[in-house]
Coordinates of C-alpha atoms in Angstrom, one line a residue:
M184 CA -0.9 -31.7 13.0
S185 CA 2.3 -30.9 11.3
A186 CA 4.4 -27.9 12.4
M187 CA 5.0 -25.0 10.0
R188 CA 8.4 -25.9 8.5
S189 CA 11.2 -23.3 8.6
S190 CA 14.0 -24.4 6.3
A191 CA 14.1 -21.3 4.2
P192 CA 17.4 -19.5 3.9
A193 CA 17.6 -16.0 5.1
C194 CA 18.6 -12.9 3.0
P195 CA 21.9 -11.2 3.7
P196 CA 22.0 -7.6 4.8
A197 CA 21.2 -5.1 2.1
A198 CA 21.7 -1.4 1.4
A199 CA 18.7 0.9 1.7
R200 CA 16.0 0.3 -1.0
T201 CA 18.4 -2.2 -2.7
P202 CA 17.1 -5.7 -3.2
A203 CA 19.2 -8.3 -1.4
R204 CA 20.6 -11.1 -3.4
R205 CA 18.9 -14.4 -2.8
P206 CA 20.5 -17.8 -3.0
A207 CA 19.8 -19.6 -6.3
H208 CA 16.7 -21.7 -6.1
H209 CA 16.8 -25.4 -6.8
R210 CA 14.1 -28.0 -7.3
R211 CA 14.3 -31.6 -6.4
V212 CA 11.9 -34.5 -6.4
L213 CA 12.3 -37.4 -3.9
A214 CA 10.2 -40.5 -3.6
A215 CA 8.3 -39.3 -0.7
T216 CA 8.9 -35.5 -0.8
V217 CA 8.4 -32.7 -3.3
A218 CA 10.2 -29.5 -2.3
L219 CA 9.6 -26.2 -4.0
T220 CA 12.3 -24.0 -2.4
A221 CA 11.1 -20.8 -4.0
A222 CA 8.5 -20.8 -1.1
T223 CA 10.1 -23.7 0.8
V224 CA 6.9 -25.7 0.4
V225 CA 7.1 -29.3 1.5
L226 CA 4.6 -32.0 0.8
S227 CA 5.1 -35.1 2.9
A228 CA 3.7 -38.4 1.7
A229 CA 3.3 -39.4 5.3
S230 CA 1.3 -36.3 6.2
A231 CA -2.2 -35.2 5.3
E232 CA -1.2 -31.5 5.3
L233 CA 0.9 -29.2 3.2
G234 CA 3.4 -27.3 5.3
V235 CA 5.0 -24.0 4.3
A236 CA 8.0 -22.3 5.8
P237 CA 8.4 -18.5 5.7
A238 CA 7.5 -17.3 2.2
D239 CA 10.2 -14.8 2.3
A240 CA 13.8 -15.6 2.9
G241 CA 14.0 -12.9 5.5
L242 CA 13.4 -9.2 5.1
A243 CA 16.7 -7.4 5.1
L244 CA 17.3 -4.2 7.1
P245 CA 19.8 -1.7 5.8
P246 CA 22.7 -1.3 8.2
A247 CA 22.3 2.5 8.6
A248 CA 20.0 5.2 7.4
A249 CA 21.2 6.7 4.2
P250 CA 21.4 10.6 4.2
P251 CA 19.0 12.3 1.8
P252 CA 20.5 13.4 -1.5
G253 CA 21.6 17.0 -2.3
P254 CA 23.0 19.7 -0.1
A255 CA 23.1 19.8 3.7
V256 CA 19.9 20.5 5.5
G257 CA 19.2 22.2 8.8
P258 CA 16.5 22.8 11.4
V259 CA 13.5 25.1 10.6
D260 CA 15.3 28.1 12.1
G261 CA 18.7 27.2 10.7
H262 CA 18.7 30.0 8.0
L263 CA 17.7 33.6 7.7
P264 CA 13.9 33.7 7.1
G265 CA 13.0 35.2 3.8
Q266 CA 10.0 37.5 3.1
L267 CA 7.8 38.1 0.2
L268 CA 8.3 41.2 -2.0
T269 CA 5.4 43.6 -2.2
D270 CA 7.1 46.2 -4.5
G271 CA 10.2 46.8 -6.5
D272 CA 12.0 44.4 -8.8
A273 CA 13.8 41.2 -7.9
Q274 CA 17.2 42.3 -9.2
G275 CA 17.4 45.3 -7.0
S276 CA 16.1 43.6 -3.9
T277 CA 17.9 42.0 -1.0
R278 CA 14.9 39.7 -0.3
L279 CA 13.6 36.4 -1.6
Q280 CA 10.2 36.4 -3.4
V281 CA 8.2 33.2 -3.9
N282 CA 4.9 32.6 -5.7
W283 CA 3.8 29.2 -4.5
G284 CA 0.9 28.8 -7.0
N285 CA -2.0 26.6 -6.2
Q286 CA -1.5 25.0 -2.7
T287 CA -4.5 22.7 -3.0
P288 CA -3.7 21.0 -6.4
L289 CA -5.4 18.0 -7.8
Q290 CA -3.6 14.7 -7.1
G291 CA -0.8 14.2 -9.6
Q292 CA -1.1 17.6 -11.1
P293 CA 2.2 19.5 -11.3
V294 CA 2.4 22.9 -9.5
T295 CA 4.9 25.4 -10.8
I296 CA 6.6 27.4 -8.0
R297 CA 8.1 30.6 -9.3
G298 CA 10.3 33.2 -7.6
S299 CA 13.0 35.8 -7.8
A300 CA 16.2 35.9 -5.8
P301 CA 18.7 38.7 -5.0
V302 CA 21.4 38.8 -7.7
P303 CA 24.9 38.4 -6.2
S304 CA 27.6 41.0 -6.7
N305 CA 29.4 38.8 -9.3
R306 CA 26.1 38.5 -11.3
A307 CA 26.4 34.7 -11.2
S308 CA 23.4 32.4 -11.0
R309 CA 22.5 30.9 -7.6
W310 CA 21.4 27.5 -6.5
V311 CA 17.8 27.3 -5.4
Y312 CA 16.7 24.3 -3.2
L313 CA 13.1 23.1 -2.6
E314 CA 13.0 21.5 0.9
E315 CA 10.3 19.7 2.9
Q316 CA 9.9 19.6 6.6
A317 CA 9.8 16.1 8.2
T318 CA 6.4 15.3 9.8
D319 CA 7.9 14.3 13.1
S320 CA 10.7 16.9 13.5
K321 CA 11.8 20.4 12.6
V322 CA 14.4 19.2 10.2
W323 CA 14.2 20.2 6.5
G324 CA 15.1 17.7 3.9
Y325 CA 16.2 18.3 0.3
L326 CA 13.8 17.5 -2.5
K327 CA 15.1 19.1 -5.7
D328 CA 17.0 22.1 -7.0
T329 CA 17.5 24.5 -9.9
R330 CA 19.5 27.7 -10.7
T331 CA 18.4 31.3 -11.1
D332 CA 18.7 33.0 -14.4
A333 CA 20.6 36.3 -15.1
T334 CA 17.9 38.3 -13.5
G335 CA 17.5 36.1 -10.4
Q336 CA 14.3 34.4 -11.7
F337 CA 13.7 30.7 -11.0
S338 CA 10.9 28.0 -11.3
L339 CA 10.5 24.5 -9.8
E340 CA 7.7 21.9 -10.3
L341 CA 6.1 20.1 -7.4
T342 CA 3.8 17.1 -7.7
L343 CA 1.8 15.6 -4.8
E344 CA 0.6 12.0 -5.2
R345 CA -1.2 11.6 -1.9
V346 CA -4.4 13.4 -1.1
N347 CA -5.6 15.2 2.1
E348 CA -2.1 15.0 3.5
P349 CA -0.7 18.4 4.5
R350 CA 3.0 18.9 3.7
R351 CA 5.3 21.9 4.4
F352 CA 7.8 23.2 2.0
R353 CA 10.2 26.1 1.7
I354 CA 12.7 27.6 -0.8
R355 CA 16.3 28.1 0.3
L356 CA 18.9 30.0 -1.6
D357 CA 22.6 29.0 -1.4
K358 CA 25.1 31.6 -0.2
A359 CA 26.7 33.8 -2.9
P360 CA 29.2 36.7 -3.0
G361 CA 27.4 39.6 -1.3
A362 CA 24.2 37.6 -0.8
P363 CA 23.7 35.5 2.3
S364 CA 21.9 32.2 2.4
V365 CA 18.2 32.8 2.9
A366 CA 15.1 30.6 3.3
S367 CA 11.5 31.5 2.6
A368 CA 8.6 31.3 5.0
P369 CA 7.1 27.8 4.9
A370 CA 4.1 27.0 2.7
T371 CA 1.6 24.2 3.3
F372 CA 0.3 22.1 0.4
S373 CA -2.4 19.4 0.4
A374 CA -3.5 17.7 -2.7
V375 CA -7.2 16.9 -3.5
W376 CA -8.7 14.1 -5.4
K377 CA -11.2 14.9 -8.2
P378 CA -12.7 11.8 -9.8
A379 CA -14.1 11.7 -13.3
G380 CA -17.7 12.8 -13.4
P381 CA -20.7 10.4 -13.3
R382 CA -21.7 8.4 -16.4
T383 CA -25.2 8.4 -17.6
V384 CA -26.2 5.3 -19.6
T385 CA -29.6 5.0 -21.2
Y386 CA -31.3 1.7 -22.2
P387 CA -34.8 1.2 -23.6
G388 CA -37.0 2.2 -20.7
L389 CA -34.2 2.6 -18.2
T390 CA -31.7 5.3 -17.4
L391 CA -28.7 4.7 -15.0
V392 CA -26.3 7.2 -13.6
W393 CA -23.0 5.3 -12.7
P394 CA -20.1 6.8 -10.7
G395 CA -16.9 7.7 -12.6
A396 CA -14.7 4.9 -14.0
E397 CA -12.3 5.5 -11.0
V398 CA -13.5 6.2 -7.5
L399 CA -11.5 6.7 -4.3
V400 CA -11.4 3.6 -2.1
G401 CA -13.7 4.0 0.9
S402 CA -15.7 6.7 -0.7
T403 CA -19.6 6.7 -0.8
Q404 CA -20.8 5.8 -4.3
V405 CA -24.2 5.0 -5.6
V406 CA -25.9 3.9 -8.9
V407 CA -29.1 5.9 -9.5
G408 CA -31.8 4.5 -11.8
T409 CA -35.0 5.6 -13.3
L410 CA -37.6 3.4 -15.1
A411 CA -39.5 5.0 -17.9
T412 CA -42.7 3.1 -17.1
G413 CA -44.0 2.0 -13.7
L414 CA -43.8 -1.7 -12.8
T415 CA -45.7 -3.5 -10.1
R416 CA -43.6 -4.4 -7.1
A417 CA -40.4 -3.9 -9.1
S418 CA -36.9 -4.2 -7.4
A419 CA -33.4 -3.4 -8.6
T420 CA -30.3 -5.3 -7.7
L421 CA -26.6 -4.3 -8.2
Q422 CA -24.5 -7.3 -9.1
R423 CA -20.8 -7.8 -9.3
Q424 CA -18.9 -10.3 -11.4
V425 CA -16.9 -12.6 -9.1
A426 CA -14.9 -15.5 -10.6
G427 CA -17.0 -15.3 -13.8
Q428 CA -20.3 -15.4 -11.8
W429 CA -22.7 -12.6 -11.0
A430 CA -23.2 -12.0 -7.3
D431 CA -25.7 -9.7 -5.7
V432 CA -24.2 -6.8 -3.7
A433 CA -27.1 -4.4 -3.1
S434 CA -30.8 -4.3 -3.7
S435 CA -33.5 -1.6 -3.5
P436 CA -37.3 -1.5 -4.2
V437 CA -38.3 0.7 -7.1
T438 CA -40.6 3.6 -6.1
G439 CA -43.9 4.3 -7.7
L440 CA -42.2 7.0 -9.8
G441 CA -39.7 4.3 -11.1
A442 CA -36.7 5.6 -9.2
F443 CA -34.1 3.6 -7.2
T444 CA -30.7 4.0 -5.6
L445 CA -28.1 1.2 -5.1
D446 CA -25.0 1.5 -3.0
L447 CA -21.8 0.5 -4.9
P448 CA -19.1 -1.0 -2.6
T449 CA -15.7 0.7 -2.5
T450 CA -14.3 -0.8 0.7
Y451 CA -11.2 -2.3 -0.9
L452 CA -8.9 -1.6 -3.9
S453 CA -10.2 -3.5 -6.9
H454 CA -11.2 -3.5 -10.5
G455 CA -14.9 -4.3 -10.5
E456 CA -17.4 -5.2 -13.2
F457 CA -21.0 -4.3 -12.2
R458 CA -24.5 -4.6 -13.7
V459 CA -28.0 -3.8 -12.7
R460 CA -30.8 -6.3 -12.7
V461 CA -34.5 -5.1 -12.6
A462 CA -37.3 -7.5 -11.9
A463 CA -41.0 -7.0 -11.5
N464 CA -44.1 -9.2 -11.2
G465 CA -45.3 -10.5 -14.5
T466 CA -42.3 -9.2 -16.3
A467 CA -39.0 -10.9 -17.4
A468 CA -36.0 -9.5 -15.5
V469 CA -33.8 -7.0 -17.4
E470 CA -30.0 -7.2 -16.9
T471 CA -27.9 -4.3 -18.2
P472 CA -24.5 -4.6 -19.8
A473 CA -21.5 -4.5 -17.4
Q474 CA -19.9 -1.2 -16.3
S475 CA -16.3 -1.1 -14.9
V476 CA -15.6 0.8 -11.7
V477 CA -12.1 0.8 -10.2
A478 CA -11.5 1.7 -6.6
V479 CA -8.1 3.4 -6.4
P480 CA -5.9 4.6 -3.5
D481 CA -5.4 8.2 -2.4
Y482 CA -1.9 8.2 -4.0
T483 CA -0.3 7.1 -7.3
P484 CA 1.3 3.7 -6.7
A485 CA 4.9 3.6 -7.7
G486 CA 6.7 1.1 -9.9
R487 CA 5.4 -1.4 -12.4
A488 CA 2.0 -3.2 -12.1
G489 CA 3.7 -6.5 -13.2
S490 CA 6.2 -6.4 -10.3
Y491 CA 4.8 -9.1 -8.1
A492 CA 5.2 -12.8 -7.3
L493 CA 2.9 -15.3 -5.7
V494 CA 3.8 -18.1 -3.3
S495 CA 1.5 -20.3 -5.3
P496 CA 0.8 -18.9 -8.8
S497 CA -1.1 -21.9 -10.3
P498 CA -3.5 -22.6 -8.8
V499 CA -3.5 -19.3 -6.9
G500 CA -2.9 -19.7 -3.2
R501 CA -5.2 -17.5 -1.1
W502 CA -7.4 -17.3 2.0
N503 CA -11.1 -17.7 1.9
P504 CA -12.3 -14.1 1.8
C505 CA -15.8 -15.0 2.9
A506 CA -14.8 -15.8 6.5
P507 CA -12.8 -13.5 8.9
I508 CA -9.2 -14.5 9.6
S509 CA -8.7 -14.8 13.3
Y510 CA -5.4 -13.6 14.6
R511 CA -3.4 -13.4 17.9
V512 CA -0.3 -11.3 18.7
N513 CA 2.6 -12.4 20.9
T514 CA 3.9 -9.1 22.4
A515 CA 6.1 -10.7 25.1
K516 CA 9.3 -9.4 23.4
A517 CA 7.7 -6.7 21.3
P518 CA 8.5 -3.0 21.8
P519 CA 5.9 -0.6 23.1
G520 CA 3.1 0.3 20.7
A521 CA 3.5 -2.9 18.7
L522 CA -0.2 -4.0 18.8
P523 CA -1.5 -0.7 17.3
D524 CA 1.1 -1.1 14.6
V525 CA -0.1 -4.6 13.8
R526 CA -3.7 -3.3 13.5
T527 CA -2.5 -0.5 11.2
A528 CA -0.7 -3.0 9.0
L529 CA -3.7 -5.3 8.8
E530 CA -5.9 -2.4 7.9
Q531 CA -3.6 -1.8 4.9
I532 CA -3.9 -5.5 4.0
T533 CA -7.7 -5.3 4.2
Q534 CA -7.9 -2.2 2.1
A535 CA -5.8 -3.9 -0.6
T536 CA -7.5 -7.3 -0.5
G537 CA -10.9 -7.1 1.2
L538 CA -9.7 -9.8 3.6
R539 CA -11.1 -9.3 7.1
F540 CA -9.2 -9.9 10.4
D541 CA -10.6 -10.7 13.8
Y542 CA -8.4 -10.1 16.9
R543 CA -8.6 -12.9 19.4
G544 CA -6.1 -11.7 22.0
P545 CA -2.6 -12.5 23.1
T546 CA -0.7 -15.8 22.7
D547 CA 2.7 -17.3 23.6
V548 CA 3.1 -18.9 20.2
V549 CA 6.1 -17.9 18.0
P550 CA 5.6 -18.9 14.4
F551 CA 8.5 -21.0 12.9
A552 CA 10.4 -21.2 16.2
A553 CA 12.1 -24.5 17.1
G554 CA 9.6 -27.1 18.4
N555 CA 6.7 -24.6 18.1
T556 CA 3.7 -26.5 16.6
F557 CA 1.4 -24.2 14.7
D558 CA -2.0 -25.2 16.1
P559 CA -5.1 -23.8 14.2
A560 CA -6.9 -23.9 17.5
V561 CA -4.7 -20.9 18.5
A562 CA -5.7 -18.7 15.6
D563 CA -5.6 -18.6 11.8
L564 CA -2.7 -16.0 11.9
V565 CA -0.1 -15.4 14.6
I566 CA 2.2 -12.4 14.7
A567 CA 5.1 -12.4 17.2
W568 CA 8.5 -11.0 18.1
A569 CA 11.4 -13.3 18.9
D570 CA 15.2 -13.2 19.3
P571 CA 17.5 -15.1 16.9
A572 CA 18.2 -17.9 19.4
Q573 CA 14.5 -19.0 19.1
M574 CA 14.4 -19.1 15.3
R575 CA 16.7 -22.0 14.3
G576 CA 18.9 -20.0 12.0
L577 CA 16.1 -18.1 10.3
F578 CA 17.5 -14.8 11.7
P579 CA 21.1 -14.5 10.3
A580 CA 22.7 -11.1 10.5
G581 CA 20.6 -8.3 8.9
T582 CA 17.3 -10.3 8.7
L583 CA 14.5 -8.3 10.1
G584 CA 11.7 -10.8 10.0
V585 CA 10.0 -13.8 8.4
G586 CA 6.5 -14.6 7.4
G587 CA 4.6 -17.2 5.3
P588 CA 1.4 -19.2 4.8
E589 CA 0.3 -22.8 5.2
F590 CA -1.9 -24.5 2.7
R591 CA -4.8 -26.9 3.4
A592 CA -4.2 -30.3 1.9
G593 CA -7.6 -31.0 0.3
A594 CA -8.7 -29.6 -3.0
A595 CA -10.6 -26.3 -3.0
V596 CA -12.4 -24.3 -5.7
D597 CA -13.7 -20.8 -6.3
P598 CA -17.4 -20.1 -7.2
A599 CA -16.8 -21.1 -10.9
G600 CA -15.3 -24.4 -9.8
R601 CA -11.7 -23.5 -10.7
P602 CA -9.0 -24.9 -8.4
V603 CA -7.6 -22.8 -5.5
R604 CA -4.8 -23.7 -3.0
Q605 CA -6.5 -22.6 0.2
I606 CA -4.3 -20.8 2.8
Y607 CA -5.7 -21.7 6.3
Q608 CA -2.8 -20.7 8.5
G609 CA -0.1 -18.0 8.5
G610 CA 2.6 -16.7 10.7
V611 CA 4.9 -13.6 11.1
T612 CA 7.9 -13.3 13.4
I613 CA 9.9 -10.0 13.7
N614 CA 13.5 -10.1 14.9
T615 CA 13.8 -8.4 18.3
T616 CA 17.4 -7.4 17.4
F617 CA 15.9 -4.5 15.4
N618 CA 13.3 -3.3 18.0
K619 CA 15.2 0.0 18.4
D620 CA 15.9 0.4 14.7
L621 CA 12.3 0.4 13.5
K622 CA 10.5 3.6 14.0
P623 CA 7.0 3.1 15.6
G624 CA 4.1 3.7 13.4
A625 CA 4.2 4.6 9.7
G626 CA 5.6 7.5 7.7
E627 CA 9.2 8.5 7.1
G628 CA 12.3 6.4 7.9
L629 CA 12.4 2.6 8.6
T630 CA 9.0 2.0 10.1
R631 CA 7.5 -0.9 12.0
V632 CA 4.3 -0.7 10.0
A633 CA 6.2 -1.2 6.8
A634 CA 8.0 -4.2 8.1
L635 CA 4.7 -5.8 9.3
M636 CA 3.0 -5.0 6.0
H637 CA 5.8 -6.8 4.2
E638 CA 5.7 -9.9 6.4
I639 CA 1.9 -10.2 6.5
G640 CA 2.1 -9.8 2.7
H641 CA 3.9 -13.1 2.7
A642 CA 1.3 -14.6 5.0
V643 CA -1.5 -13.8 2.6
G644 CA 0.3 -15.2 -0.4
L645 CA 3.0 -12.8 -1.8
M646 CA 6.6 -13.6 -2.5
H647 CA 9.6 -11.3 -2.8
V648 CA 9.9 -9.4 -6.1
T649 CA 13.2 -8.2 -7.3
G650 CA 14.1 -5.5 -9.9
D651 CA 11.6 -2.9 -8.7
E652 CA 12.6 -1.2 -5.5
A653 CA 9.4 0.8 -5.4
Q654 CA 7.5 -2.3 -4.2
L655 CA 7.0 -3.0 -0.5
M656 CA 7.5 -6.7 -1.3
S657 CA 11.1 -6.0 -2.3
P658 CA 13.6 -8.2 -0.3
S659 CA 15.0 -5.1 1.5
I660 CA 12.9 -2.7 3.4
G661 CA 13.0 0.9 2.0
Y662 CA 13.2 4.2 3.8
G663 CA 9.7 5.7 4.0
L664 CA 8.3 2.9 2.0
D665 CA 5.1 2.2 4.0
R666 CA 2.5 2.0 1.2
W667 CA 1.9 -0.5 -1.5
G668 CA 3.4 -0.1 -4.9
A669 CA 1.6 -0.8 -8.2
G670 CA 3.0 -4.4 -8.3
D671 CA 2.2 -5.1 -4.7
L672 CA -1.5 -4.0 -5.3
A673 CA -1.7 -6.2 -8.4
G674 CA -0.6 -9.2 -6.5
L675 CA -2.8 -8.5 -3.5
E676 CA -5.8 -8.2 -5.8
L677 CA -5.1 -11.7 -7.1
V678 CA -5.1 -13.2 -3.6
G679 CA -7.9 -11.1 -2.3
S680 CA -11.7 -11.0 -2.3
G681 CA -12.1 -10.5 -6.0
G682 CA -11.6 -14.2 -6.6
G683 CA -14.7 -15.1 -4.5
C684 CA -15.3 -17.6 -1.7
V685 CA -13.0 -20.7 -1.4
T686 CA -14.8 -23.9 -0.6
P687 CA -13.8 -27.6 -0.5
A688 CA -14.0 -29.4 -3.8
A689 CA -16.9 -31.8 -4.1

């Protein structure tokens, strides 16, 4: 059994949300070795296996947290609280008036916040700041600003991209001659998601009601059908197109009145093509034309959908989604709470790919460490924390972690017989140097969940992508970047369940 090789160079430190520069890649062909250093993939003529070093060159951690843009911010009680006007006009008032508008808007729908401010003695316009309270503290952070007009009126637009996530905002006025700095009472907003309505499609003798073209991932969705004429012992089956083949996903008997209901799966983010097949005794089966249903996240993914790179683009390298991926976690040098954060990161991988993970317990294995053979008997995937001395130069200054896959040597195919490079092992190792720098959990700041999502992303087949800092697979971890960008999701869909089962070639 060959060890997972670890000759990939590491990324240098990088500023917050700024992709680190990677060494130029080179390609060389030797008599017994072919090396693709973009993923540091090594094929040895003397070995029956294909070994892969960390797919990333090391996730860079910014040296210090960058302050938010805009003016200085303070604690929740750092300014004089404002009050709403109930009478009088804004110009003659010493108070701040805010009309927050709809505080439960649709996802992505702009909300206009309007208000009026006391006019200073010099009649000049005033700066108006929209601030948000951090979820884990009483500190208010700057979001955007505007200026009042001659009468003290102002307006700002706010757009929420994530649904069912309460967020607290306030308006703060800058100090002006004869007018002190003042902050409004906080207002809580929470966006809601409203999908497109159901689609009714009528065929000769059959009517189907499909969900909207976009549905929220994890939501309950059904296809409801009605046959115009009763059929003896009829059944209906919902099928999904996988790798060019139609696969059954749900079945239901047809009632005596010709009605049936089929559950449509939405467990992971995907673009699905579905059809309904109706069969009955003594009658030829009827198959409807395909309908598209896209399972989308509860936020609008940032960046460009084309911003992704695969460890193995052709043929695509991926795990077999039809079997659970066993994993173990080495927490010997991990900070408290590391195991729950691993589970959270894997849940995000599952939601984006449909891959399933099965926890098998602890281990003392450290992927990519010197002399540490990666034994598939341990687990398919191992996640660990280690110090730089264990990692044979893979943790130069500023490198937060490494991760990557290992490919099976023999040929493999998808359900349509197309070649696939099957991943059968993977590893992630986080640098203990940064145990105190990474905030536990997810959310704002530099989070442990974001770092784990990035490195496990490599283990399931993604490479770094440069030129789009909105992607979690950017070489440098970003502040508050703990969710997939549009490019991340596009790449994860390619290496996920949508490609169908992976089996050995005949």
